Amino acid sequence: MNIKKTLATMAATTFIATGAWAQDIAVIGGSINDGFWNILKKGVEDAGLMVEANGGSVNYLLVPNYDNFGPDLVTLIEQAVAQGVDGIAIPVWVPESQMPALLAAREKGIVITLYNAGADKMEELGALNYFGSDEYVAGVAGGKYLAEKGAMKILCHIQIPGAINLESRCQGVVDGAKEAGSETYVVRMPANLDQDMVGTSEALKAELIGDDSIDGIITLAAWASDAAANAIEQLGANDRVMLGTFDLSSSVLSRIESGKQTMGIDQQPYYQGFLSTATLFAHLKFGTKIVTEPVLTGPAIVDASNIESALAGVALGAR
Amino acid sequence: MNKANQDQPPSDIEDSQTSSDSSDGSSKYAGLFRRPETGAFMGMALVFIVFGFFGYEKNFLSVIGSSTWVNHASTIGIIAIPIGFLMIAGELDISVGAVLPASAMTLGVTSGYYDLPIWIGITLTLCIAAAIGWINGMIVTRTQVPSLIVTLATLFAVSGLTLSLAILTTNTTQVALNAPGWAKALFGGRYLGGFRSSVFWWIGLTACFIFILHYSKWGNWIFALGGDKESARNAGIPTNKLKIALFMLVAVCTALAGICQAIQFNSAQSPTNFTLIFNTIIAVVVGGVLLTGGFGSVMGIFFGTLTLGIVQQGINFTNIDRNLSSLIIGVMLLIAVLMNDTFRALATSWSTQKKKNGGDI
């Protein structure tokens, strides 16, 4: 069944590929104001060099922000279709909104590959592959890690209340910590504090002052981890509070190096951008296909034990 | 003074282009030039030409390509015109950023999660929105607090309420919604090669709003309110009632946009849409409405919204590095507004030249 579907897609693709003189693909992603997406963009651009060397092109389309997520994503899918691309690489964040548009795109013979989110939609979309990690599983890993290191009450900080991927990360932390016998306290900050370092730092400080039994914080973005580290520093609570975060940045890693932060959960966005772009193009151009599916790029936990190699990657903008 | 411009019947906008050729300015073309929407139209034409040129290779001008930026503009446009009414009347409403997700969630929870008939969900959604608008209007008219602050407060209050009610009732912040066929056709369909239902709502509402603002007594009242509140009240205009009605109109139109969005995309999310606040105000100002009130037109706002749609979506049809997107959007909008201002200045000086045409107030 699955093979049949793939063959059908491939047949359609070959037809289009021979009809057009270049393979154009669109990569649809999140806002580049977000550090995570800059790393992913580097992956897309690096793969883009290979694509261009082989006569294709990559158009990187991104949502301006996360305020109107579902509709914005559908608009981008429609734009990619309007531009006549042969392949689309995209995360599935809002399946109810995105699926009809993606299925319509597939009807036109466009090959779809998924990354970052939406592994469970692979079959329905007849997608080429999936490159990413699972938010919930990563949350469980993070919650368990801090709890096993001795944190009894972990604060899980959500910077955009209502964003479903963030909610499932914290749900994972709750369950992971519970497994190891610890408690989790989920804090949903008002969305206007998103990307606001000072505001978030003060708000987290208030939480730490208000409840001195909190001995662990997990933030869901690298910048939020900077804010949390600042709050902990201000209170001189480095000995009391362990800090973990989703996603890496140079400041996260330098804190791990100097012992001010316990860990970072990496889903290796560089690979998500690079592999989805490169394999999609290679499939269109050369007919190749990775047999393993889905391809998991995380969670990989970075702590004091493996910090050296991670630091080298950050300096080059790939971690 | 400005009101005088509104009383002329709208004529074909295309003519305004040819008017630039006739340097001597016969009275017919002078009238077109003086119209407040001419500047907004010129701004739109400029960005359209720019992106039509740079995006040609990637089908910016094709039917399906244009549908993407028109669709994007339609959600903003439905809300921007009533916001424009408020701004002409000298007030502001930024609570729309919370009313849109609140409306989508209300519909999603009632008709999606609890499976109630869609018409009940829609009615309830519109009623709740009207109530929020009424609260905004009551507080603004009964206190001396500026509407910016009042609606800022309701923005946060409504978004907090949306989030907590969503968690309380459904235990999630994103609900799925499957609307029946007729509702899908009316609010969430696709026509003429990709245009969403909201586009037709937008065009229909624009026609209604042109009548209200430019041909009915309410329109006169709105301009009077933004011009001089005291004289408006002395002239017997029910200023407080009018303001409350305008706030309710904004909220209900926002709810309509939310309903279209939830049904179109089969889902509703609760995060606050802060961008919508900027987008609606930008569309109104690019459309030639003065931030100080008292001047503006519906067609101007319509063109302003299209300008915004073209600039924000057009960028994706070009080969420009995405890191520069925001920069280009900012610069293009500035150019569009400058163009608009130039035309307005031109229009104003022209009308003083021909006093007998424009001095009936």
XYZ file of C-alpha atoms in Angstrom:
680
model
C 0.000 0.000 0.000
C 2.674 2.410 1.121
C 5.030 1.315 -1.625
C 2.277 1.707 -4.169
C 1.648 5.237 -2.974
C 5.318 6.071 -3.120
C 5.605 4.642 -6.611
C 2.633 6.677 -7.741
C 4.150 9.829 -6.301
C 7.482 9.001 -7.868
C 5.875 8.414 -11.238
C 4.110 11.748 -11.035
C 7.353 13.390 -9.985
C 9.390 11.927 -12.796
C 6.786 13.180 -15.201
C 7.011 16.689 -13.827
C 10.766 16.521 -13.495
C 11.216 15.684 -17.150
C 8.660 18.305 -18.141
C 10.391 21.133 -16.322
C 14.042 22.009 -16.758
C 14.777 22.621 -13.091
C 13.669 21.189 -9.778
C 12.395 23.968 -7.555
C 11.555 23.277 -3.944
C 10.014 25.353 -1.189
C 11.002 25.010 2.463
C 8.356 26.418 4.790
C 9.428 27.253 8.325
C 9.140 29.376 11.445
C 10.069 32.987 12.118
C 13.783 33.796 11.826
C 13.492 36.179 14.742
C 13.674 32.947 16.683
C 17.271 31.723 17.114
C 16.271 28.114 16.511
C 15.124 28.919 12.974
C 18.325 30.719 12.122
C 20.221 27.500 12.771
C 17.696 25.566 10.725
C 17.985 28.166 7.961
C 21.734 27.564 7.849
C 20.987 23.894 7.211
C 18.604 24.813 4.392
C 21.127 27.224 2.880
C 23.996 24.744 3.070
C 21.861 22.140 1.323
C 20.810 24.890 -1.106
C 24.423 25.102 -2.360
C 24.176 21.489 -3.476
C 20.736 22.105 -4.983
C 21.941 25.076 -7.001
C 25.049 23.222 -8.147
C 22.662 20.672 -9.661
C 20.467 23.218 -11.399
C 17.606 23.470 -8.880
C 16.446 26.232 -6.552
C 15.273 26.548 -2.950
C 12.754 29.168 -1.824
C 12.675 29.505 1.953
C 9.238 30.755 3.022
C 8.615 31.611 6.640
C 5.785 32.754 8.864
C 6.398 36.301 10.138
C 5.528 35.283 13.728
C 3.405 32.765 15.584
C 0.332 34.938 16.191
C -1.862 33.491 13.482
C -0.145 30.232 12.917
C -2.568 27.903 11.077
C -3.835 30.429 8.517
C -0.341 31.829 7.898
C 1.005 28.350 7.171
C -1.801 27.584 4.722
C -1.107 30.862 2.919
C 2.537 29.837 2.528
C 1.592 26.376 1.211
C -0.688 28.009 -1.349
C 2.082 30.388 -2.333
C 4.483 27.506 -2.875
C 1.900 25.766 -5.071
C 1.255 29.010 -6.977
C 4.977 29.325 -7.621
C 4.916 25.931 -9.320
C 7.399 24.117 -7.069
C 8.099 20.397 -7.429
C 8.587 19.686 -3.740
C 7.695 21.149 -0.344
C 9.466 20.581 2.978
C 7.280 21.621 5.908
C 6.474 20.888 9.552
C 2.868 19.954 10.375
C 1.988 22.079 13.392
C -1.737 22.649 12.866
C -2.960 19.497 11.101
C -6.626 20.562 10.840
C -5.607 23.644 8.882
C -2.608 22.360 6.975
C -3.700 18.887 5.885
C -6.321 19.929 3.267
C -3.838 22.343 1.674
C -1.027 19.775 1.698
C -3.253 17.045 0.268
C -4.306 19.451 -2.499
C -0.640 20.128 -3.208
C 0.083 16.396 -3.385
C -2.803 15.977 -5.842
C -0.855 18.258 -8.162
C 2.114 15.901 -8.014
C 4.145 17.944 -5.534
C 6.350 15.764 -3.312
C 6.107 16.558 0.383
C 8.681 15.871 3.052
C 8.116 16.667 6.720
C 10.463 17.990 9.368
C 10.370 19.319 12.935
C 6.747 18.316 13.618
C 4.115 15.993 12.181
C 5.718 12.518 12.148
C 2.260 10.985 12.639
C 1.016 12.566 9.392
C 3.610 10.911 7.153
C 1.439 8.101 5.917
C -1.672 10.196 5.306
C 0.344 12.638 3.218
C 2.384 9.984 1.461
C 5.332 12.068 2.619
C 8.853 11.255 1.535
C 10.233 11.190 5.082
C 10.266 12.972 8.445
C 13.255 14.650 10.064
C 12.818 15.808 13.626
C 12.192 14.823 17.180
C 9.039 14.327 19.183
C 8.119 17.222 21.472
C 6.524 15.039 24.093
C 9.329 12.462 24.142
C 11.890 15.253 24.420
C 9.905 16.726 27.330
C 9.862 13.378 29.114
C 13.618 13.049 28.653
C 14.199 16.538 30.062
C 11.862 16.144 33.046
C 13.346 12.781 33.920
C 16.907 14.093 33.615
C 16.418 16.959 36.075
C 14.394 14.807 38.470
C 17.070 12.123 38.505
C 19.677 14.809 39.204
C 17.675 15.605 42.339
C 15.163 18.355 41.428
C 11.967 17.872 43.452
C 9.832 20.681 42.057
C 10.434 21.717 38.449
C 9.037 24.899 36.930
C 8.171 24.480 33.244
C 7.968 27.869 31.536
C 5.660 28.371 28.536
C 6.352 31.625 26.673
C 3.420 31.429 24.221
C 0.409 30.080 26.108
C -1.733 28.001 23.806
C 1.006 27.005 21.341
C 0.376 23.300 21.065
C 4.014 22.199 20.615
C 5.052 24.059 23.753
C 2.145 22.620 25.703
C 3.172 19.090 24.737
C 6.788 19.741 25.734
C 5.681 20.746 29.227
C 3.237 17.843 29.353
C 6.244 15.613 28.649
C 8.233 17.292 31.428
C 5.312 16.751 33.839
C 5.108 13.040 33.024
C 8.876 12.497 32.904
C 9.386 14.141 36.288
C 6.494 12.196 37.770
C 8.095 8.950 36.629
C 11.170 9.860 38.655
C 9.021 10.948 41.617
C 9.183 14.742 41.238
C 6.557 17.412 40.842
C 6.212 19.925 37.965
C 4.678 23.373 38.051
C 3.679 24.686 34.590
C 3.794 28.481 34.253
C 2.088 30.083 31.258
C 3.368 33.636 30.923
C 1.333 36.284 29.059
C 2.249 36.122 25.384
C 3.383 39.750 25.309
C 6.441 38.645 27.305
C 7.517 36.365 24.437
C 11.090 37.300 23.393
C 11.100 39.906 26.189
C 14.233 39.081 28.161
C 13.814 41.598 30.976
C 10.105 40.989 31.525
C 10.485 37.217 31.515
C 13.491 37.337 33.815
C 11.644 39.440 36.392
C 8.545 37.245 36.144
C 10.613 34.106 36.745
C 12.384 35.825 39.637
C 8.977 36.511 41.162
C 8.083 32.820 40.841
C 11.326 31.797 42.554
C 10.794 34.292 45.373
C 7.179 33.266 45.759
C 7.907 29.561 46.140
C 11.300 28.585 47.550
C 10.651 24.884 47.065
C 11.237 25.295 43.290
C 14.606 23.709 42.619
C 14.504 23.227 38.861
C 13.504 25.294 35.819
C 12.982 24.067 32.281
C 12.531 26.724 29.618
C 11.291 25.956 26.129
C 13.541 28.282 24.152
C 17.182 29.300 24.372
C 16.418 32.989 24.942
C 14.042 32.112 27.793
C 16.862 30.153 29.360
C 19.006 33.318 29.301
C 16.196 35.109 31.130
C 15.892 32.298 33.686
C 19.666 32.228 34.259
C 19.536 35.954 34.912
C 16.731 35.502 37.453
C 18.644 32.737 39.245
C 21.808 34.843 39.241
C 19.996 37.859 40.705
C 18.754 35.759 43.595
C 22.124 34.037 44.036
C 20.213 30.775 43.802
C 22.645 28.834 41.595
C 23.051 26.142 44.246
C 19.329 25.786 44.791
C 17.935 25.858 41.244
C 18.953 23.578 38.361
C 18.370 25.033 34.910
C 17.552 23.084 31.771
C 16.271 24.263 28.428
C 14.991 23.151 25.075
C 17.231 24.247 22.195
C 20.798 25.489 22.336
C 22.577 28.761 21.798
C 26.101 29.943 22.496
C 25.035 31.462 25.808
C 23.318 28.241 26.906
C 26.457 26.263 26.129
C 28.810 28.682 27.829
C 26.661 28.422 30.971
C 26.792 24.634 30.794
C 30.558 24.918 30.390
C 30.914 27.147 33.446
C 28.504 25.032 35.499
C 25.729 27.641 35.766
C 23.295 25.560 33.750
C 22.644 21.847 34.046
C 21.615 20.851 30.544
C 20.130 21.694 27.158
C 17.864 19.463 25.061
C 18.968 19.586 21.445
C 16.835 18.464 18.531
C 19.594 19.425 16.066
C 17.716 21.871 13.844
C 20.666 22.055 11.454
C 20.008 18.459 10.467
C 16.269 19.097 10.118
C 16.858 21.894 7.604
C 19.801 20.282 5.854
C 18.463 16.757 5.526
C 14.920 17.660 4.536
C 16.132 20.045 1.815
C 18.925 17.797 0.515
C 16.928 14.555 0.480
C 13.868 16.165 -1.071
C 15.933 17.596 -3.894
C 17.937 14.419 -4.378
C 14.706 12.477 -4.610
C 13.335 14.817 -7.267
C 16.557 14.989 -9.246
C 18.153 11.565 -8.777
C 15.237 9.443 -7.589
C 17.039 8.463 -4.354
C 15.223 7.789 -1.081
C 16.275 7.203 2.531
C 14.925 3.840 3.657
C 14.804 4.561 7.378
C 11.715 6.534 8.314
C 11.098 8.619 10.306
C 14.631 9.962 10.817
C 14.968 11.223 14.401
C 17.299 14.170 14.972
C 16.666 14.363 18.718
C 16.382 14.565 21.658
C 20.093 14.807 22.361
C 20.936 16.087 25.825
C 23.979 18.351 26.099
C 25.509 18.601 29.589
C 28.943 18.936 31.153
C 29.955 15.539 29.745
C 29.716 16.450 26.044
C 29.947 20.228 26.026
C 33.236 20.563 24.104
C 32.020 19.282 20.733
C 28.743 21.217 21.001
C 30.620 24.496 21.528
C 32.502 24.069 18.269
C 29.210 23.704 16.379
C 27.667 26.786 17.976
C 30.599 28.953 16.948
C 29.837 28.032 13.332
C 26.116 28.822 13.644
C 25.027 25.212 13.226
C 23.970 24.362 16.795
C -13.878 71.027 5.409
C -12.774 67.514 4.674
C -16.308 66.296 4.675
C -16.894 68.123 1.437
C -14.800 65.539 -0.379
C -17.028 62.727 0.701
C -20.185 63.997 -0.871
C -19.238 63.414 -4.462
C -20.421 60.118 -5.925
C -17.628 57.583 -6.297
C -16.498 57.318 -9.877
C -14.370 54.728 -11.567
C -11.050 54.550 -9.778
C -9.186 53.648 -12.964
C -9.771 57.219 -14.129
C -7.497 58.529 -11.412
C -4.510 57.173 -13.311
C -5.288 59.085 -16.461
C -5.805 62.215 -14.404
C -2.064 62.527 -13.836
C -1.657 63.098 -17.562
C -3.893 66.135 -17.735
C -1.648 68.802 -16.270
C -4.120 71.653 -16.711
C -6.595 69.810 -14.458
C -10.133 70.112 -15.712
C -12.645 70.260 -12.841
C -13.608 66.592 -13.339
C -10.050 65.346 -12.833
C -9.454 67.819 -10.043
C -12.342 66.217 -8.193
C -10.787 62.789 -8.598
C -7.441 64.029 -7.383
C -8.941 65.567 -4.287
C -10.606 62.334 -3.268
C -8.873 60.927 -0.187
C -8.557 57.423 -1.671
C -6.551 58.533 -4.704
C -3.324 58.672 -2.702
C -3.992 55.231 -1.218
C -4.673 53.877 -4.696
C -1.388 55.297 -5.984
C 0.520 53.714 -3.078
C -1.098 50.371 -3.843
C -0.398 50.677 -7.564
C 3.263 51.367 -6.795
C 3.827 48.286 -4.603
C 1.800 46.203 -7.040
C 4.066 47.208 -9.914
C 7.209 46.574 -7.834
C 6.191 43.075 -6.757
C 4.533 42.329 -10.091
C 7.935 42.934 -11.661
C 10.182 41.172 -9.132
C 7.718 38.364 -8.457
C 6.672 37.745 -12.052
C 8.858 34.688 -12.461
C 7.264 33.025 -9.429
C 3.664 33.640 -10.579
C 2.866 36.606 -8.314
C 0.355 37.801 -10.926
C -1.337 34.452 -11.669
C -4.861 33.886 -10.348
C -3.728 31.481 -7.631
C -0.733 33.686 -6.867
C -2.891 36.793 -6.415
C -5.378 34.834 -4.343
C -2.712 34.369 -1.650
C -2.243 38.080 -1.016
C -5.902 38.962 -1.505
C -6.882 36.218 0.972
C -4.341 37.542 3.457
C -5.715 41.064 3.045
C -9.342 40.009 3.437
C -9.123 39.036 7.138
C -7.383 42.306 7.940
C -9.753 44.258 5.702
C -12.956 43.063 7.360
C -11.638 44.443 10.651
C -9.733 47.455 9.323
C -12.735 49.351 7.958
C -14.640 49.535 11.278
C -11.309 50.328 12.978
C -11.005 53.131 10.427
C -14.480 54.396 11.459
C -13.286 54.508 15.061
C -10.087 56.308 14.104
C -12.019 58.847 12.032
C -14.161 59.370 15.132
C -10.960 59.915 17.117
C -10.759 56.598 18.994
C -8.684 53.415 18.770
C -9.400 49.740 19.442
C -6.523 47.325 19.989
C -8.570 44.628 21.709
C -9.141 43.021 18.267
C -5.942 41.032 18.812
C -7.746 39.108 21.547
C -11.287 39.212 20.150
C -10.265 37.323 16.982
C -8.836 34.249 18.779
C -11.601 34.505 21.390
C -14.251 34.330 18.660
C -12.559 31.477 16.836
C -12.197 29.580 20.126
C -15.814 30.240 21.150
C -17.004 28.757 17.887
C -14.474 25.937 18.116
C -15.469 25.007 21.653
C -19.251 25.240 21.166
C -19.616 23.758 17.690
C -16.406 21.743 17.539
C -15.724 20.345 20.999
C -19.321 20.239 22.293
C -20.761 19.518 18.836
C -23.620 22.043 19.095
C -25.252 23.100 15.784
C -23.035 25.611 14.014
C -25.671 28.382 13.959
C -25.814 28.330 17.764
C -22.028 28.616 17.886
C -22.015 31.502 15.411
C -24.809 33.365 17.208
C -23.102 32.917 20.564
C -19.766 34.048 19.135
C -21.272 37.211 17.649
C -23.124 37.967 20.909
C -20.004 37.570 23.031
C -18.071 39.823 20.654
C -20.842 42.431 20.760
C -20.689 42.300 24.564
C -16.929 42.912 24.538
C -17.449 45.834 22.164
C -20.174 47.203 24.420
C -17.889 46.995 27.458
C -15.125 48.820 25.534
C -17.583 51.518 24.466
C -19.142 51.929 27.907
C -15.788 52.337 29.656
C -14.490 54.765 27.031
C -17.595 56.962 27.126
C -18.181 56.843 30.901
C -14.599 57.524 31.991
C -11.843 59.862 30.861
C -9.471 56.947 30.170
C -8.163 57.059 26.575
C -9.520 54.288 24.360
C -5.992 53.010 23.719
C -5.638 52.156 27.412
C -9.167 50.830 27.821
C -8.830 48.464 24.876
C -5.307 47.529 25.984
C -6.852 46.365 29.237
C -9.604 44.415 27.487
C -6.994 42.973 25.106
C -5.248 41.313 28.042
C -8.407 40.493 29.949
C -10.028 38.789 26.963
C -6.888 36.863 26.020
C -6.478 35.631 29.599
C -10.119 34.647 29.753
C -9.871 32.830 26.413
C -6.884 30.811 27.560
C -8.301 29.857 30.942
C -11.764 29.013 29.607
C -10.206 26.917 26.853
C -8.125 24.947 29.350
C -11.105 24.658 31.699
C -13.567 23.352 29.115
C -11.415 21.375 26.684
C -8.103 20.974 28.526
C -6.262 22.094 25.415
C -5.582 25.375 23.651
C -6.316 24.298 20.107
C -9.615 22.772 19.051
C -10.689 21.145 15.807
C -13.893 22.241 14.067
C -15.737 20.487 11.253
C -18.428 22.764 9.899
C -21.409 21.442 7.898
C -21.504 22.045 4.142
C -23.559 25.235 4.088
C -21.427 26.933 6.740
C -18.286 25.818 4.939
C -19.597 27.293 1.687
C -20.645 30.543 3.332
C -17.651 31.205 5.602
C -14.864 28.847 4.584
C -15.198 28.081 0.891
C -12.870 28.700 -2.004
C -14.022 30.272 -5.235
C -12.723 31.456 -8.615
C -9.461 29.571 -8.423
C -8.513 30.032 -4.780
C -10.230 33.101 -3.303
C -11.619 32.426 0.195
C -15.138 33.291 1.335
C -13.689 36.031 3.524
C -12.679 37.906 0.358
C -16.338 38.165 -0.688
C -17.414 39.142 2.817
C -14.776 41.832 2.692
C -15.987 43.196 -0.650
C -19.653 43.045 0.444
C -18.917 44.773 3.729
C -16.856 47.414 1.957
C -19.907 48.273 -0.157
C -22.122 48.512 2.973
C -19.540 50.613 4.785
C -19.184 52.992 1.817
C -22.906 53.626 2.098
C -22.760 54.115 5.876
C -19.766 56.439 5.937
C -20.305 58.466 2.796
C -24.056 58.460 2.127
C -25.864 58.154 5.457
C -26.323 60.556 8.360
C -24.266 58.218 10.567
C -21.283 58.895 8.323
C -21.706 62.623 8.850
C -21.898 62.003 12.576
C -18.687 59.950 12.578
C -16.761 62.689 10.772
C -18.264 65.302 13.084
C -17.189 63.288 16.136
C -13.583 63.167 14.943
C -13.588 66.803 13.899
C -14.904 68.467 17.054
C -16.583 66.464 19.793
C -18.117 69.426 21.619
C -19.754 70.923 18.554
C -20.920 67.455 17.542
C -22.672 67.020 20.873
C -24.110 70.553 20.704
C -25.439 69.782 17.241
C -27.538 67.043 18.796
C -25.483 64.005 17.744
C -25.775 61.178 20.327
C -21.994 60.974 20.644
C -21.840 58.354 23.406
C -24.301 55.999 21.764
C -22.499 56.393 18.454
C -19.138 55.548 20.003
C -20.494 52.478 21.779
C -22.060 51.360 18.506
C -18.727 51.779 16.726
C -16.869 49.698 19.326
C -19.524 47.008 18.979
C -19.211 47.138 15.185
C -15.455 46.591 15.422
C -15.869 43.618 17.766
C -18.619 41.999 15.686
C -16.655 42.386 12.439
C -13.601 40.922 14.184
C -15.755 37.997 15.288
C -16.905 37.524 11.694
C -13.275 37.363 10.589
C -12.616 34.863 13.398
C -15.575 32.726 12.336
C -14.407 32.710 8.701
C -10.922 31.764 9.828
C -12.015 28.953 12.159
C -14.341 27.416 9.564
C -11.885 27.884 6.703
C -9.000 26.261 8.543
C -11.047 23.718 10.529
C -9.427 24.745 13.787
C -9.112 27.497 16.356
C -6.132 28.494 18.495
C -6.082 30.648 21.580
C -2.778 32.604 21.365
C -3.288 36.363 21.215
C -2.867 37.794 17.717
C -0.723 40.864 18.466
C 0.220 41.252 14.801
C -3.407 41.829 13.891
C -3.412 45.018 15.969
C -0.513 46.453 13.982
C -1.858 45.182 10.689
C -5.284 46.783 11.085
C -3.867 50.123 12.185
C -1.248 50.067 9.405
C -3.933 49.281 6.813
C -6.067 52.177 8.029
C -3.200 54.677 8.106
C -1.744 53.549 4.771
C -5.313 53.972 3.535
C -5.119 57.675 4.278
C -7.016 57.968 7.572
C -5.453 60.593 9.826
C -4.274 59.318 13.234
C -5.822 62.474 14.687
C -9.251 61.631 13.273
C -11.690 63.527 11.086
C -10.349 62.462 7.691
C -10.552 59.231 5.713
C -12.528 57.086 3.327
C -13.633 53.461 3.029
C -12.091 52.908 -0.408
C -8.853 54.375 0.935
C -8.785 51.782 3.725
C -9.631 49.098 1.157
C -6.600 50.068 -0.945
C -4.473 50.432 2.180
C -5.307 46.860 3.187
C -4.457 45.569 -0.277
C -1.154 47.458 -0.120
C -0.351 45.720 3.148
C -1.347 42.330 1.712
C 0.819 42.813 -1.379
C 3.855 43.960 0.590
C 3.654 41.254 3.279
C 2.989 38.342 0.931
C 4.718 39.653 -2.194
C 8.102 39.296 -0.549
C 7.735 35.498 -0.719
C 7.479 35.639 -4.505
C 10.899 37.250 -4.855
C 14.432 35.928 -4.430
C 15.315 38.406 -1.673
C 17.125 36.951 1.361
C 14.497 36.293 4.030
C 16.566 38.063 6.677
C 15.717 41.270 4.827
C 11.941 40.644 4.630
C 10.976 42.900 7.526
C 13.273 45.668 6.285
C 11.705 45.584 2.812
C 8.186 45.500 4.270
C 8.961 48.551 6.404
C 10.534 50.522 3.555
C 7.761 49.679 1.080
C 5.053 50.729 3.555
C 6.870 53.984 4.237
C 7.097 54.711 0.513
C 3.384 53.922 0.099
C 2.432 56.315 2.920
C 4.751 59.058 1.645
C 3.174 58.702 -1.777
C -0.237 58.935 -0.161
C 0.738 62.072 1.790
C 2.133 63.732 -1.317
C -1.150 63.180 -3.068
C -3.128 64.429 -0.095
C -1.045 67.617 0.066
C -1.595 68.052 -3.631
C -5.299 67.474 -3.150
C -5.598 69.943 -0.285
C -3.781 72.737 -2.105
C -5.915 72.084 -5.150
C -9.110 72.385 -3.174
C -8.107 75.736 -1.688
C -7.439 76.922 -5.196
C -10.999 76.014 -6.157
C -12.789 77.222 -3.090
C -16.186 77.320 -4.678
C -16.108 73.512 -5.049
C -15.031 72.628 -1.545
C -16.389 75.199 0.887
C -19.877 74.046 1.773
C -19.440 73.491 5.526
